[in-house]
């Protein structure tokens, strides 16, 4: 009798140890991580890392963040029958999201279901912890946008006004991404950032009004197939200017330098870009110099091509104000 009780007790312990955690089902997850306090998502896959990635991807749907990359994991299983081995593959696509877009993300321990071989994991965010992080990020944007608007209102130059309005408006995407998330974790707290929303709209309205007058003529020296011209035109348009083929209010002269040197087994270049903005009378308003990152290639032509591609990217990051 004692042996039977001991065996039953042992089996009960084994069953308890291998029982599925309560959060393996969606209903159980909501009990462990109540929606009033947490954002959570369940992930399941045939290996531990993919289960965690799927759980994180589920969180991204709540945060409305962009998917930054995808990975495909392959799992193989073999069966032996009559000395014949059959291989089968299961392919799952897992969406990964940038860690910078996840605030205070945590995971449960990964649990494996022995019968199916699947792994389960919950990714979760505690709303109170997330609010501390997103609140700081919104405050930083609020300060920068306010500073740009104040500078635009004080500056007499139409060129610098437009640049400041353009930079303030460029915060719109990051602001609303954070704003939506903040509204998810702390609805009452987002009231503090209504003024930032209004300031961004003010900047956008100013850019629309100034489009007709803030016209820039671009002249590029040493361009290649118009690559730098298109990149600079895109930059100016994004910052509230109209790029014109005729003389406008401003003239932007750009000089591209791509000097390739033979470095024994490879070719090396440090592409540069010099910009000078003048008014129609030839008076200089602004200047900008940038050396793009080192470019390496195995022949001269490819190094030149890569250099211009590097300068294209550099044009997106021009910061006249700083």
PDB file of C-alpha atoms in Angstrom:
ATOM      1  CA  UNK A   1       0.000   0.000   0.000  1.00  0.00           C
ATOM      2  CA  UNK A   2       2.826   2.364   0.950  1.00  0.00           C
ATOM      3  CA  UNK A   3       4.624   1.545  -2.304  1.00  0.00           C
ATOM      4  CA  UNK A   4       1.455   2.306  -4.263  1.00  0.00           C
ATOM      5  CA  UNK A   5       0.994   5.643  -2.492  1.00  0.00           C
ATOM      6  CA  UNK A   6       4.648   6.520  -3.075  1.00  0.00           C
ATOM      7  CA  UNK A   7       4.285   5.700  -6.768  1.00  0.00           C
ATOM      8  CA  UNK A   8       1.130   7.808  -7.067  1.00  0.00           C
ATOM      9  CA  UNK A   9       2.849  10.672  -5.259  1.00  0.00           C
ATOM     10  CA  UNK A  10       5.850  10.400  -7.615  1.00  0.00           C
ATOM     11  CA  UNK A  11       3.598  10.378 -10.676  1.00  0.00           C
ATOM     12  CA  UNK A  12       1.745  13.429  -9.355  1.00  0.00           C
ATOM     13  CA  UNK A  13       5.047  15.303  -8.959  1.00  0.00           C
ATOM     14  CA  UNK A  14       6.155  14.320 -12.465  1.00  0.00           C
ATOM     15  CA  UNK A  15       2.823  15.439 -13.906  1.00  0.00           C
ATOM     16  CA  UNK A  16       3.098  18.730 -12.042  1.00  0.00           C
ATOM     17  CA  UNK A  17       6.661  19.347 -13.251  1.00  0.00           C
ATOM     18  CA  UNK A  18       5.794  18.658 -16.899  1.00  0.00           C
ATOM     19  CA  UNK A  19       2.353  20.316 -16.897  1.00  0.00           C
ATOM     20  CA  UNK A  20       1.899  23.236 -19.261  1.00  0.00           C
ATOM     21  CA  UNK A  21       2.240  26.683 -17.640  1.00  0.00           C
ATOM     22  CA  UNK A  22      -1.027  28.550 -17.315  1.00  0.00           C
ATOM     23  CA  UNK A  23       0.063  31.179 -19.863  1.00  0.00           C
ATOM     24  CA  UNK A  24       0.356  28.659 -22.742  1.00  0.00           C
ATOM     25  CA  UNK A  25      -3.240  29.469 -23.743  1.00  0.00           C
ATOM     26  CA  UNK A  26      -4.441  32.963 -24.603  1.00  0.00           C
ATOM     27  CA  UNK A  27      -6.984  32.862 -21.806  1.00  0.00           C
ATOM     28  CA  UNK A  28      -4.327  31.812 -19.308  1.00  0.00           C
ATOM     29  CA  UNK A  29      -1.969  34.509 -20.592  1.00  0.00           C
ATOM     30  CA  UNK A  30      -4.548  37.215 -19.896  1.00  0.00           C
ATOM     31  CA  UNK A  31      -4.962  35.957 -16.333  1.00  0.00           C
ATOM     32  CA  UNK A  32      -1.221  35.965 -15.656  1.00  0.00           C
ATOM     33  CA  UNK A  33      -0.698  39.258 -17.501  1.00  0.00           C
ATOM     34  CA  UNK A  34      -3.919  41.293 -17.047  1.00  0.00           C
ATOM     35  CA  UNK A  35      -4.475  43.849 -19.798  1.00  0.00           C
ATOM     36  CA  UNK A  36      -4.811  46.684 -17.278  1.00  0.00           C
ATOM     37  CA  UNK A  37      -1.151  46.230 -16.317  1.00  0.00           C
ATOM     38  CA  UNK A  38       0.557  44.501 -19.255  1.00  0.00           C
ATOM     39  CA  UNK A  39       0.838  44.229 -23.013  1.00  0.00           C
ATOM     40  CA  UNK A  40       1.574  40.590 -23.818  1.00  0.00           C
ATOM     41  CA  UNK A  41       1.700  38.166 -26.738  1.00  0.00           C
ATOM     42  CA  UNK A  42       2.169  34.403 -27.018  1.00  0.00           C
ATOM     43  CA  UNK A  43       4.672  32.937 -29.460  1.00  0.00           C
ATOM     44  CA  UNK A  44       5.031  29.315 -30.574  1.00  0.00           C
ATOM     45  CA  UNK A  45       7.562  27.631 -32.864  1.00  0.00           C
ATOM     46  CA  UNK A  46       9.780  24.566 -33.224  1.00  0.00           C
ATOM     47  CA  UNK A  47      12.811  26.149 -31.585  1.00  0.00           C
ATOM     48  CA  UNK A  48      13.289  28.456 -28.609  1.00  0.00           C
ATOM     49  CA  UNK A  49      14.605  31.531 -30.412  1.00  0.00           C
ATOM     50  CA  UNK A  50      11.826  31.512 -32.999  1.00  0.00           C
ATOM     51  CA  UNK A  51       9.207  31.187 -30.254  1.00  0.00           C
ATOM     52  CA  UNK A  52      10.628  34.315 -28.605  1.00  0.00           C
ATOM     53  CA  UNK A  53      10.779  36.155 -31.937  1.00  0.00           C
ATOM     54  CA  UNK A  54       7.164  35.320 -32.690  1.00  0.00           C
ATOM     55  CA  UNK A  55       6.094  36.552 -29.262  1.00  0.00           C
ATOM     56  CA  UNK A  56       7.990  39.821 -29.858  1.00  0.00           C
ATOM     57  CA  UNK A  57       6.395  40.158 -33.307  1.00  0.00           C
ATOM     58  CA  UNK A  58       3.001  39.808 -31.609  1.00  0.00           C
ATOM     59  CA  UNK A  59       3.893  42.708 -29.336  1.00  0.00           C
ATOM     60  CA  UNK A  60       4.752  44.806 -32.398  1.00  0.00           C
ATOM     61  CA  UNK A  61       1.144  44.588 -33.555  1.00  0.00           C
ATOM     62  CA  UNK A  62       0.053  46.387 -30.413  1.00  0.00           C
ATOM     63  CA  UNK A  63       2.775  48.994 -30.650  1.00  0.00           C
ATOM     64  CA  UNK A  64       2.187  49.572 -34.383  1.00  0.00           C
ATOM     65  CA  UNK A  65       5.920  49.559 -34.998  1.00  0.00           C
ATOM     66  CA  UNK A  66       7.374  48.688 -38.371  1.00  0.00           C
ATOM     67  CA  UNK A  67       8.744  45.265 -39.157  1.00  0.00           C
ATOM     68  CA  UNK A  68      12.435  45.774 -39.819  1.00  0.00           C
ATOM     69  CA  UNK A  69      13.426  42.376 -41.129  1.00  0.00           C
ATOM     70  CA  UNK A  70      12.319  38.802 -41.594  1.00  0.00           C
ATOM     71  CA  UNK A  71      14.013  35.477 -41.107  1.00  0.00           C
ATOM     72  CA  UNK A  72      13.067  31.975 -42.156  1.00  0.00           C
ATOM     73  CA  UNK A  73      13.872  29.014 -39.944  1.00  0.00           C
ATOM     74  CA  UNK A  74      13.923  25.462 -41.264  1.00  0.00           C
ATOM     75  CA  UNK A  75      13.349  22.424 -39.108  1.00  0.00           C
ATOM     76  CA  UNK A  76      13.867  18.860 -40.295  1.00  0.00           C
ATOM     77  CA  UNK A  77      12.518  15.618 -38.917  1.00  0.00           C
ATOM     78  CA  UNK A  78      13.304  12.076 -39.993  1.00  0.00           C
ATOM     79  CA  UNK A  79      11.344   8.858 -39.784  1.00  0.00           C
ATOM     80  CA  UNK A  80      12.724   5.371 -40.295  1.00  0.00           C
ATOM     81  CA  UNK A  81      10.520   2.693 -41.777  1.00  0.00           C
ATOM     82  CA  UNK A  82      11.829  -0.503 -43.336  1.00  0.00           C
ATOM     83  CA  UNK A  83      15.335   0.959 -43.284  1.00  0.00           C
ATOM     84  CA  UNK A  84      14.189   3.867 -45.429  1.00  0.00           C
ATOM     85  CA  UNK A  85      14.734   7.378 -44.043  1.00  0.00           C
ATOM     86  CA  UNK A  86      12.310  10.075 -45.054  1.00  0.00           C
ATOM     87  CA  UNK A  87      13.125  13.720 -44.498  1.00  0.00           C
ATOM     88  CA  UNK A  88      10.446  16.348 -44.045  1.00  0.00           C
ATOM     89  CA  UNK A  89      10.953  20.083 -43.604  1.00  0.00           C
ATOM     90  CA  UNK A  90       8.810  22.711 -41.949  1.00  0.00           C
ATOM     91  CA  UNK A  91       9.473  26.343 -42.791  1.00  0.00           C
ATOM     92  CA  UNK A  92       8.235  29.236 -40.672  1.00  0.00           C
ATOM     93  CA  UNK A  93       8.648  32.921 -41.334  1.00  0.00           C
ATOM     94  CA  UNK A  94       9.260  35.027 -38.253  1.00  0.00           C
ATOM     95  CA  UNK A  95       9.045  38.807 -38.256  1.00  0.00           C
ATOM     96  CA  UNK A  96      11.653  40.595 -36.178  1.00  0.00           C
ATOM     97  CA  UNK A  97      11.262  44.106 -34.832  1.00  0.00           C
ATOM     98  CA  UNK A  98      13.891  46.573 -33.770  1.00  0.00           C
ATOM     99  CA  UNK A  99      14.694  46.424 -30.047  1.00  0.00           C
ATOM    100  CA  UNK A 100      14.798  50.218 -29.983  1.00  0.00           C
ATOM    101  CA  UNK A 101      11.044  50.229 -30.635  1.00  0.00           C
ATOM    102  CA  UNK A 102      10.260  47.912 -27.732  1.00  0.00           C
ATOM    103  CA  UNK A 103      10.085  49.444 -24.305  1.00  0.00           C
ATOM    104  CA  UNK A 104      10.993  47.282 -21.287  1.00  0.00           C
ATOM    105  CA  UNK A 105      10.284  44.065 -23.199  1.00  0.00           C
ATOM    106  CA  UNK A 106      10.548  40.881 -21.107  1.00  0.00           C
ATOM    107  CA  UNK A 107       9.975  37.169 -21.702  1.00  0.00           C
ATOM    108  CA  UNK A 108       8.754  34.216 -19.721  1.00  0.00           C
ATOM    109  CA  UNK A 109      10.829  31.056 -19.617  1.00  0.00           C
ATOM    110  CA  UNK A 110      10.438  29.083 -22.834  1.00  0.00           C
ATOM    111  CA  UNK A 111       8.352  25.921 -22.322  1.00  0.00           C
ATOM    112  CA  UNK A 112       8.491  22.861 -24.590  1.00  0.00           C
ATOM    113  CA  UNK A 113       5.494  20.645 -25.265  1.00  0.00           C
ATOM    114  CA  UNK A 114       6.971  17.160 -25.472  1.00  0.00           C
ATOM    115  CA  UNK A 115       4.201  15.612 -27.602  1.00  0.00           C
ATOM    116  CA  UNK A 116       4.397  18.152 -30.431  1.00  0.00           C
ATOM    117  CA  UNK A 117       7.961  19.382 -29.942  1.00  0.00           C
ATOM    118  CA  UNK A 118       6.764  22.984 -30.027  1.00  0.00           C
ATOM    119  CA  UNK A 119       8.201  25.715 -27.825  1.00  0.00           C
ATOM    120  CA  UNK A 120       6.036  28.390 -26.189  1.00  0.00           C
ATOM    121  CA  UNK A 121       6.969  31.792 -24.815  1.00  0.00           C
ATOM    122  CA  UNK A 122       5.197  35.005 -23.780  1.00  0.00           C
ATOM    123  CA  UNK A 123       6.686  38.431 -24.489  1.00  0.00           C
ATOM    124  CA  UNK A 124       5.318  41.096 -22.184  1.00  0.00           C
ATOM    125  CA  UNK A 125       5.688  44.766 -21.301  1.00  0.00           C
ATOM    126  CA  UNK A 126       4.711  46.202 -17.948  1.00  0.00           C
ATOM    127  CA  UNK A 127       2.806  49.384 -18.776  1.00  0.00           C
ATOM    128  CA  UNK A 128       4.118  51.431 -15.851  1.00  0.00           C
ATOM    129  CA  UNK A 129       7.752  50.683 -16.774  1.00  0.00           C
ATOM    130  CA  UNK A 130       7.111  51.373 -20.449  1.00  0.00           C
ATOM    131  CA  UNK A 131       5.538  54.736 -19.647  1.00  0.00           C
ATOM    132  CA  UNK A 132       8.712  55.941 -17.915  1.00  0.00           C
ATOM    133  CA  UNK A 133      10.706  55.263 -21.081  1.00  0.00           C
ATOM    134  CA  UNK A 134       8.247  56.600 -23.641  1.00  0.00           C
ATOM    135  CA  UNK A 135       7.567  59.684 -21.501  1.00  0.00           C
ATOM    136  CA  UNK A 136      11.266  60.602 -21.597  1.00  0.00           C
ATOM    137  CA  UNK A 137      11.412  60.112 -25.368  1.00  0.00           C
ATOM    138  CA  UNK A 138       8.338  62.304 -25.918  1.00  0.00           C
ATOM    139  CA  UNK A 139       9.721  65.009 -23.652  1.00  0.00           C
ATOM    140  CA  UNK A 140      12.936  65.082 -25.691  1.00  0.00           C
ATOM    141  CA  UNK A 141      11.002  65.455 -28.967  1.00  0.00           C
ATOM    142  CA  UNK A 142       8.817  68.123 -27.382  1.00  0.00           C
ATOM    143  CA  UNK A 143      11.881  70.166 -26.365  1.00  0.00           C
ATOM    144  CA  UNK A 144      13.510  69.871 -29.797  1.00  0.00           C
ATOM    145  CA  UNK A 145      10.351  70.809 -31.702  1.00  0.00           C
ATOM    146  CA  UNK A 146       9.701  73.772 -29.387  1.00  0.00           C
ATOM    147  CA  UNK A 147      13.289  74.976 -29.825  1.00  0.00           C
ATOM    148  CA  UNK A 148      13.074  74.744 -33.621  1.00  0.00           C
ATOM    149  CA  UNK A 149       9.805  76.700 -33.716  1.00  0.00           C
ATOM    150  CA  UNK A 150      11.169  79.400 -31.439  1.00  0.00           C
ATOM    151  CA  UNK A 151      14.245  79.704 -33.652  1.00  0.00           C
ATOM    152  CA  UNK A 152      12.090  79.900 -36.784  1.00  0.00           C
ATOM    153  CA  UNK A 153       9.949  82.683 -35.325  1.00  0.00           C
ATOM    154  CA  UNK A 154      13.013  84.719 -34.283  1.00  0.00           C
ATOM    155  CA  UNK A 155      15.034  84.243 -37.489  1.00  0.00           C
ATOM    156  CA  UNK A 156      14.565  86.813 -40.243  1.00  0.00           C
ATOM    157  CA  UNK A 157      16.108  84.646 -42.956  1.00  0.00           C
ATOM    158  CA  UNK A 158      13.561  82.713 -44.996  1.00  0.00           C
ATOM    159  CA  UNK A 159      16.152  80.004 -45.650  1.00  0.00           C
ATOM    160  CA  UNK A 160      16.801  79.291 -41.969  1.00  0.00           C
ATOM    161  CA  UNK A 161      13.119  79.641 -41.077  1.00  0.00           C
ATOM    162  CA  UNK A 162      12.226  77.012 -43.661  1.00  0.00           C
ATOM    163  CA  UNK A 163      14.965  74.638 -42.501  1.00  0.00           C
ATOM    164  CA  UNK A 164      13.815  74.876 -38.892  1.00  0.00           C
ATOM    165  CA  UNK A 165      10.182  74.347 -39.840  1.00  0.00           C
ATOM    166  CA  UNK A 166      11.248  71.397 -41.987  1.00  0.00           C
ATOM    167  CA  UNK A 167      13.183  69.766 -39.162  1.00  0.00           C
ATOM    168  CA  UNK A 168      10.309  70.304 -36.744  1.00  0.00           C
ATOM    169  CA  UNK A 169       7.857  68.715 -39.176  1.00  0.00           C
ATOM    170  CA  UNK A 170      10.255  65.782 -39.680  1.00  0.00           C
ATOM    171  CA  UNK A 171       9.598  64.743 -36.083  1.00  0.00           C
ATOM    172  CA  UNK A 172       5.991  63.893 -37.001  1.00  0.00           C
ATOM    173  CA  UNK A 173       6.582  60.215 -37.720  1.00  0.00           C
ATOM    174  CA  UNK A 174       8.589  59.490 -34.561  1.00  0.00           C
ATOM    175  CA  UNK A 175       6.229  61.573 -32.446  1.00  0.00           C
ATOM    176  CA  UNK A 176       3.058  59.790 -33.498  1.00  0.00           C
ATOM    177  CA  UNK A 177       4.666  56.373 -33.197  1.00  0.00           C
ATOM    178  CA  UNK A 178       5.539  57.194 -29.580  1.00  0.00           C
ATOM    179  CA  UNK A 179       2.244  59.003 -29.008  1.00  0.00           C
ATOM    180  CA  UNK A 180       0.193  55.975 -30.044  1.00  0.00           C
ATOM    181  CA  UNK A 181       2.208  53.737 -27.758  1.00  0.00           C
ATOM    182  CA  UNK A 182       1.976  56.222 -24.884  1.00  0.00           C
ATOM    183  CA  UNK A 183      -1.791  56.288 -25.325  1.00  0.00           C
ATOM    184  CA  UNK A 184      -1.752  52.522 -24.963  1.00  0.00           C
ATOM    185  CA  UNK A 185       0.153  52.478 -21.662  1.00  0.00           C
ATOM    186  CA  UNK A 186      -0.979  55.751 -20.069  1.00  0.00           C
ATOM    187  CA  UNK A 187      -3.919  57.602 -21.633  1.00  0.00           C
ATOM    188  CA  UNK A 188      -3.930  60.377 -19.052  1.00  0.00           C
ATOM    189  CA  UNK A 189      -0.207  61.073 -19.519  1.00  0.00           C
ATOM    190  CA  UNK A 190      -0.399  61.909 -23.225  1.00  0.00           C
ATOM    191  CA  UNK A 191      -2.327  65.100 -22.442  1.00  0.00           C
ATOM    192  CA  UNK A 192       1.042  66.696 -21.618  1.00  0.00           C
ATOM    193  CA  UNK A 193       2.115  66.365 -25.250  1.00  0.00           C
ATOM    194  CA  UNK A 194      -0.851  67.916 -27.047  1.00  0.00           C
ATOM    195  CA  UNK A 195       1.178  71.125 -27.443  1.00  0.00           C
ATOM    196  CA  UNK A 196       3.917  69.191 -29.260  1.00  0.00           C
ATOM    197  CA  UNK A 197       1.324  67.815 -31.657  1.00  0.00           C
ATOM    198  CA  UNK A 198       0.109  71.364 -32.305  1.00  0.00           C
ATOM    199  CA  UNK A 199       3.659  72.646 -32.857  1.00  0.00           C
ATOM    200  CA  UNK A 200       4.362  69.971 -35.456  1.00  0.00           C
ATOM    201  CA  UNK A 201       1.149  70.920 -37.280  1.00  0.00           C
ATOM    202  CA  UNK A 202       2.166  74.596 -37.120  1.00  0.00           C
ATOM    203  CA  UNK A 203       5.480  73.742 -38.769  1.00  0.00           C
ATOM    204  CA  UNK A 204       3.737  71.744 -41.516  1.00  0.00           C
ATOM    205  CA  UNK A 205       1.332  74.610 -42.210  1.00  0.00           C
ATOM    206  CA  UNK A 206       4.223  77.084 -42.433  1.00  0.00           C
ATOM    207  CA  UNK A 207       6.016  74.872 -44.949  1.00  0.00           C
ATOM    208  CA  UNK A 208       2.940  74.670 -47.160  1.00  0.00           C
ATOM    209  CA  UNK A 209       2.560  78.452 -47.125  1.00  0.00           C
ATOM    210  CA  UNK A 210       6.227  79.045 -47.961  1.00  0.00           C
ATOM    211  CA  UNK A 211       6.527  76.469 -50.769  1.00  0.00           C
ATOM    212  CA  UNK A 212       5.772  79.005 -53.484  1.00  0.00           C
ATOM    213  CA  UNK A 213       8.437  81.495 -52.388  1.00  0.00           C
ATOM    214  CA  UNK A 214      11.227  79.297 -50.978  1.00  0.00           C
ATOM    215  CA  UNK A 215      12.659  78.131 -54.290  1.00  0.00           C
ATOM    216  CA  UNK A 216      16.145  76.669 -54.729  1.00  0.00           C
ATOM    217  CA  UNK A 217      18.194  76.289 -57.915  1.00  0.00           C
ATOM    218  CA  UNK A 218      20.646  73.375 -57.676  1.00  0.00           C
ATOM    219  CA  UNK A 219      23.936  73.353 -59.560  1.00  0.00           C
ATOM    220  CA  UNK A 220      26.131  70.270 -59.152  1.00  0.00           C
ATOM    221  CA  UNK A 221      29.782  69.951 -60.170  1.00  0.00           C
ATOM    222  CA  UNK A 222      31.210  66.495 -60.826  1.00  0.00           C
ATOM    223  CA  UNK A 223      27.896  64.640 -60.559  1.00  0.00           C
ATOM    224  CA  UNK A 224      27.400  61.119 -61.924  1.00  0.00           C
ATOM    225  CA  UNK A 225      24.184  60.432 -63.828  1.00  0.00           C
ATOM    226  CA  UNK A 226      22.380  63.001 -61.685  1.00  0.00           C
ATOM    227  CA  UNK A 227      22.694  60.852 -58.542  1.00  0.00           C
ATOM    228  CA  UNK A 228      23.696  63.625 -56.149  1.00  0.00           C
ATOM    229  CA  UNK A 229      21.284  66.080 -57.769  1.00  0.00           C
ATOM    230  CA  UNK A 230      18.331  63.774 -57.121  1.00  0.00           C
ATOM    231  CA  UNK A 231      19.443  63.144 -53.556  1.00  0.00           C
ATOM    232  CA  UNK A 232      19.813  66.866 -52.793  1.00  0.00           C
ATOM    233  CA  UNK A 233      16.535  67.700 -54.509  1.00  0.00           C
ATOM    234  CA  UNK A 234      14.796  65.114 -52.345  1.00  0.00           C
ATOM    235  CA  UNK A 235      16.429  66.599 -49.242  1.00  0.00           C
ATOM    236  CA  UNK A 236      15.350  70.177 -50.023  1.00  0.00           C
ATOM    237  CA  UNK A 237      11.809  69.138 -50.972  1.00  0.00           C
ATOM    238  CA  UNK A 238      11.481  67.167 -47.724  1.00  0.00           C
ATOM    239  CA  UNK A 239      12.540  70.259 -45.785  1.00  0.00           C
ATOM    240  CA  UNK A 240       9.981  72.618 -47.274  1.00  0.00           C
ATOM    241  CA  UNK A 241      11.752  74.069 -50.330  1.00  0.00           C
ATOM    242  CA  UNK A 242      10.735  73.905 -53.980  1.00  0.00           C
ATOM    243  CA  UNK A 243      13.588  72.805 -56.259  1.00  0.00           C
ATOM    244  CA  UNK A 244      13.432  74.757 -59.491  1.00  0.00           C
ATOM    245  CA  UNK A 245      15.256  74.449 -62.808  1.00  0.00           C
ATOM    246  CA  UNK A 246      15.201  78.241 -63.032  1.00  0.00           C
ATOM    247  CA  UNK A 247      16.759  80.826 -60.771  1.00  0.00           C
ATOM    248  CA  UNK A 248      14.814  81.015 -57.550  1.00  0.00           C
ATOM    249  CA  UNK A 249      15.215  82.782 -54.215  1.00  0.00           C
ATOM    250  CA  UNK A 250      18.329  80.722 -53.423  1.00  0.00           C
ATOM    251  CA  UNK A 251      21.099  79.036 -55.354  1.00  0.00           C
ATOM    252  CA  UNK A 252      22.757  75.942 -53.930  1.00  0.00           C
ATOM    253  CA  UNK A 253      26.138  75.148 -55.474  1.00  0.00           C
ATOM    254  CA  UNK A 254      27.377  71.620 -54.772  1.00  0.00           C
ATOM    255  CA  UNK A 255      30.853  70.258 -55.399  1.00  0.00           C
ATOM    256  CA  UNK A 256      31.352  66.484 -55.342  1.00  0.00           C
ATOM    257  CA  UNK A 257      34.853  65.100 -54.804  1.00  0.00           C
ATOM    258  CA  UNK A 258      35.494  61.423 -55.459  1.00  0.00           C
ATOM    259  CA  UNK A 259      39.216  60.769 -55.621  1.00  0.00           C
ATOM    260  CA  UNK A 260      40.041  57.064 -55.900  1.00  0.00           C
ATOM    261  CA  UNK A 261      43.468  55.785 -54.967  1.00  0.00           C
ATOM    262  CA  UNK A 262      45.006  52.391 -55.637  1.00  0.00           C
ATOM    263  CA  UNK A 263      45.693  50.768 -52.265  1.00  0.00           C
ATOM    264  CA  UNK A 264      47.611  47.702 -53.470  1.00  0.00           C
ATOM    265  CA  UNK A 265      44.969  44.944 -53.639  1.00  0.00           C
ATOM    266  CA  UNK A 266      41.967  47.301 -53.561  1.00  0.00           C
ATOM    267  CA  UNK A 267      40.789  50.833 -54.379  1.00  0.00           C
ATOM    268  CA  UNK A 268      39.878  53.388 -51.697  1.00  0.00           C
ATOM    269  CA  UNK A 269      37.962  56.689 -51.747  1.00  0.00           C
ATOM    270  CA  UNK A 270      36.745  59.232 -49.214  1.00  0.00           C
ATOM    271  CA  UNK A 271      33.921  60.929 -51.129  1.00  0.00           C
ATOM    272  CA  UNK A 272      33.217  64.528 -50.145  1.00  0.00           C
ATOM    273  CA  UNK A 273      30.426  67.029 -50.598  1.00  0.00           C
ATOM    274  CA  UNK A 274      30.688  70.819 -50.275  1.00  0.00           C
ATOM    275  CA  UNK A 275      27.520  72.929 -50.378  1.00  0.00           C
ATOM    276  CA  UNK A 276      27.221  76.707 -50.589  1.00  0.00           C
ATOM    277  CA  UNK A 277      23.889  78.541 -50.546  1.00  0.00           C
ATOM    278  CA  UNK A 278      23.684  82.109 -51.853  1.00  0.00           C
ATOM    279  CA  UNK A 279      20.859  84.519 -52.560  1.00  0.00           C
ATOM    280  CA  UNK A 280      20.155  85.887 -56.047  1.00  0.00           C
ATOM    281  CA  UNK A 281      22.674  88.689 -55.436  1.00  0.00           C
ATOM    282  CA  UNK A 282      25.487  86.230 -54.690  1.00  0.00           C
ATOM    283  CA  UNK A 283      25.650  86.814 -50.925  1.00  0.00           C
ATOM    284  CA  UNK A 284      26.415  83.610 -49.024  1.00  0.00           C
ATOM    285  CA  UNK A 285      23.696  82.412 -46.668  1.00  0.00           C
ATOM    286  CA  UNK A 286      24.978  79.015 -45.588  1.00  0.00           C
ATOM    287  CA  UNK A 287      27.701  76.445 -46.231  1.00  0.00           C
ATOM    288  CA  UNK A 288      28.148  72.777 -45.456  1.00  0.00           C
ATOM    289  CA  UNK A 289      31.045  70.345 -45.800  1.00  0.00           C
ATOM    290  CA  UNK A 290      30.845  66.585 -45.358  1.00  0.00           C
ATOM    291  CA  UNK A 291      33.164  63.667 -45.914  1.00  0.00           C
ATOM    292  CA  UNK A 292      31.288  60.430 -46.367  1.00  0.00           C
ATOM    293  CA  UNK A 293      32.519  57.189 -44.881  1.00  0.00           C
ATOM    294  CA  UNK A 294      35.441  55.316 -46.397  1.00  0.00           C
ATOM    295  CA  UNK A 295      34.530  53.460 -49.591  1.00  0.00           C
ATOM    296  CA  UNK A 296      36.444  50.385 -50.756  1.00  0.00           C
ATOM    297  CA  UNK A 297      36.188  48.374 -53.984  1.00  0.00           C
ATOM    298  CA  UNK A 298      38.133  45.860 -56.044  1.00  0.00           C
ATOM    299  CA  UNK A 299      38.274  48.042 -59.145  1.00  0.00           C
ATOM    300  CA  UNK A 300      38.147  51.758 -59.833  1.00  0.00           C
ATOM    301  CA  UNK A 301      34.742  51.878 -61.530  1.00  0.00           C
ATOM    302  CA  UNK A 302      32.954  50.004 -58.760  1.00  0.00           C
ATOM    303  CA  UNK A 303      34.633  52.193 -56.120  1.00  0.00           C
ATOM    304  CA  UNK A 304      33.391  55.335 -57.890  1.00  0.00           C
ATOM    305  CA  UNK A 305      29.881  53.880 -58.141  1.00  0.00           C
ATOM    306  CA  UNK A 306      29.852  52.954 -54.436  1.00  0.00           C
ATOM    307  CA  UNK A 307      31.179  56.414 -53.534  1.00  0.00           C
ATOM    308  CA  UNK A 308      28.246  58.121 -55.198  1.00  0.00           C
ATOM    309  CA  UNK A 309      25.825  55.736 -53.498  1.00  0.00           C
ATOM    310  CA  UNK A 310      27.446  56.668 -50.197  1.00  0.00           C
ATOM    311  CA  UNK A 311      26.993  60.370 -50.948  1.00  0.00           C
ATOM    312  CA  UNK A 312      23.332  59.732 -51.770  1.00  0.00           C
ATOM    313  CA  UNK A 313      22.843  58.407 -48.248  1.00  0.00           C
ATOM    314  CA  UNK A 314      24.875  61.271 -46.766  1.00  0.00           C
ATOM    315  CA  UNK A 315      22.511  63.817 -48.340  1.00  0.00           C
ATOM    316  CA  UNK A 316      19.655  62.501 -46.229  1.00  0.00           C
ATOM    317  CA  UNK A 317      21.565  63.380 -43.042  1.00  0.00           C
ATOM    318  CA  UNK A 318      22.624  66.943 -43.827  1.00  0.00           C
ATOM    319  CA  UNK A 319      22.223  69.129 -40.745  1.00  0.00           C
ATOM    320  CA  UNK A 320      22.823  72.802 -41.488  1.00  0.00           C
ATOM    321  CA  UNK A 321      21.616  74.053 -38.132  1.00  0.00           C
ATOM    322  CA  UNK A 322      24.096  72.140 -35.978  1.00  0.00           C
TER     323      UNK A 322
END
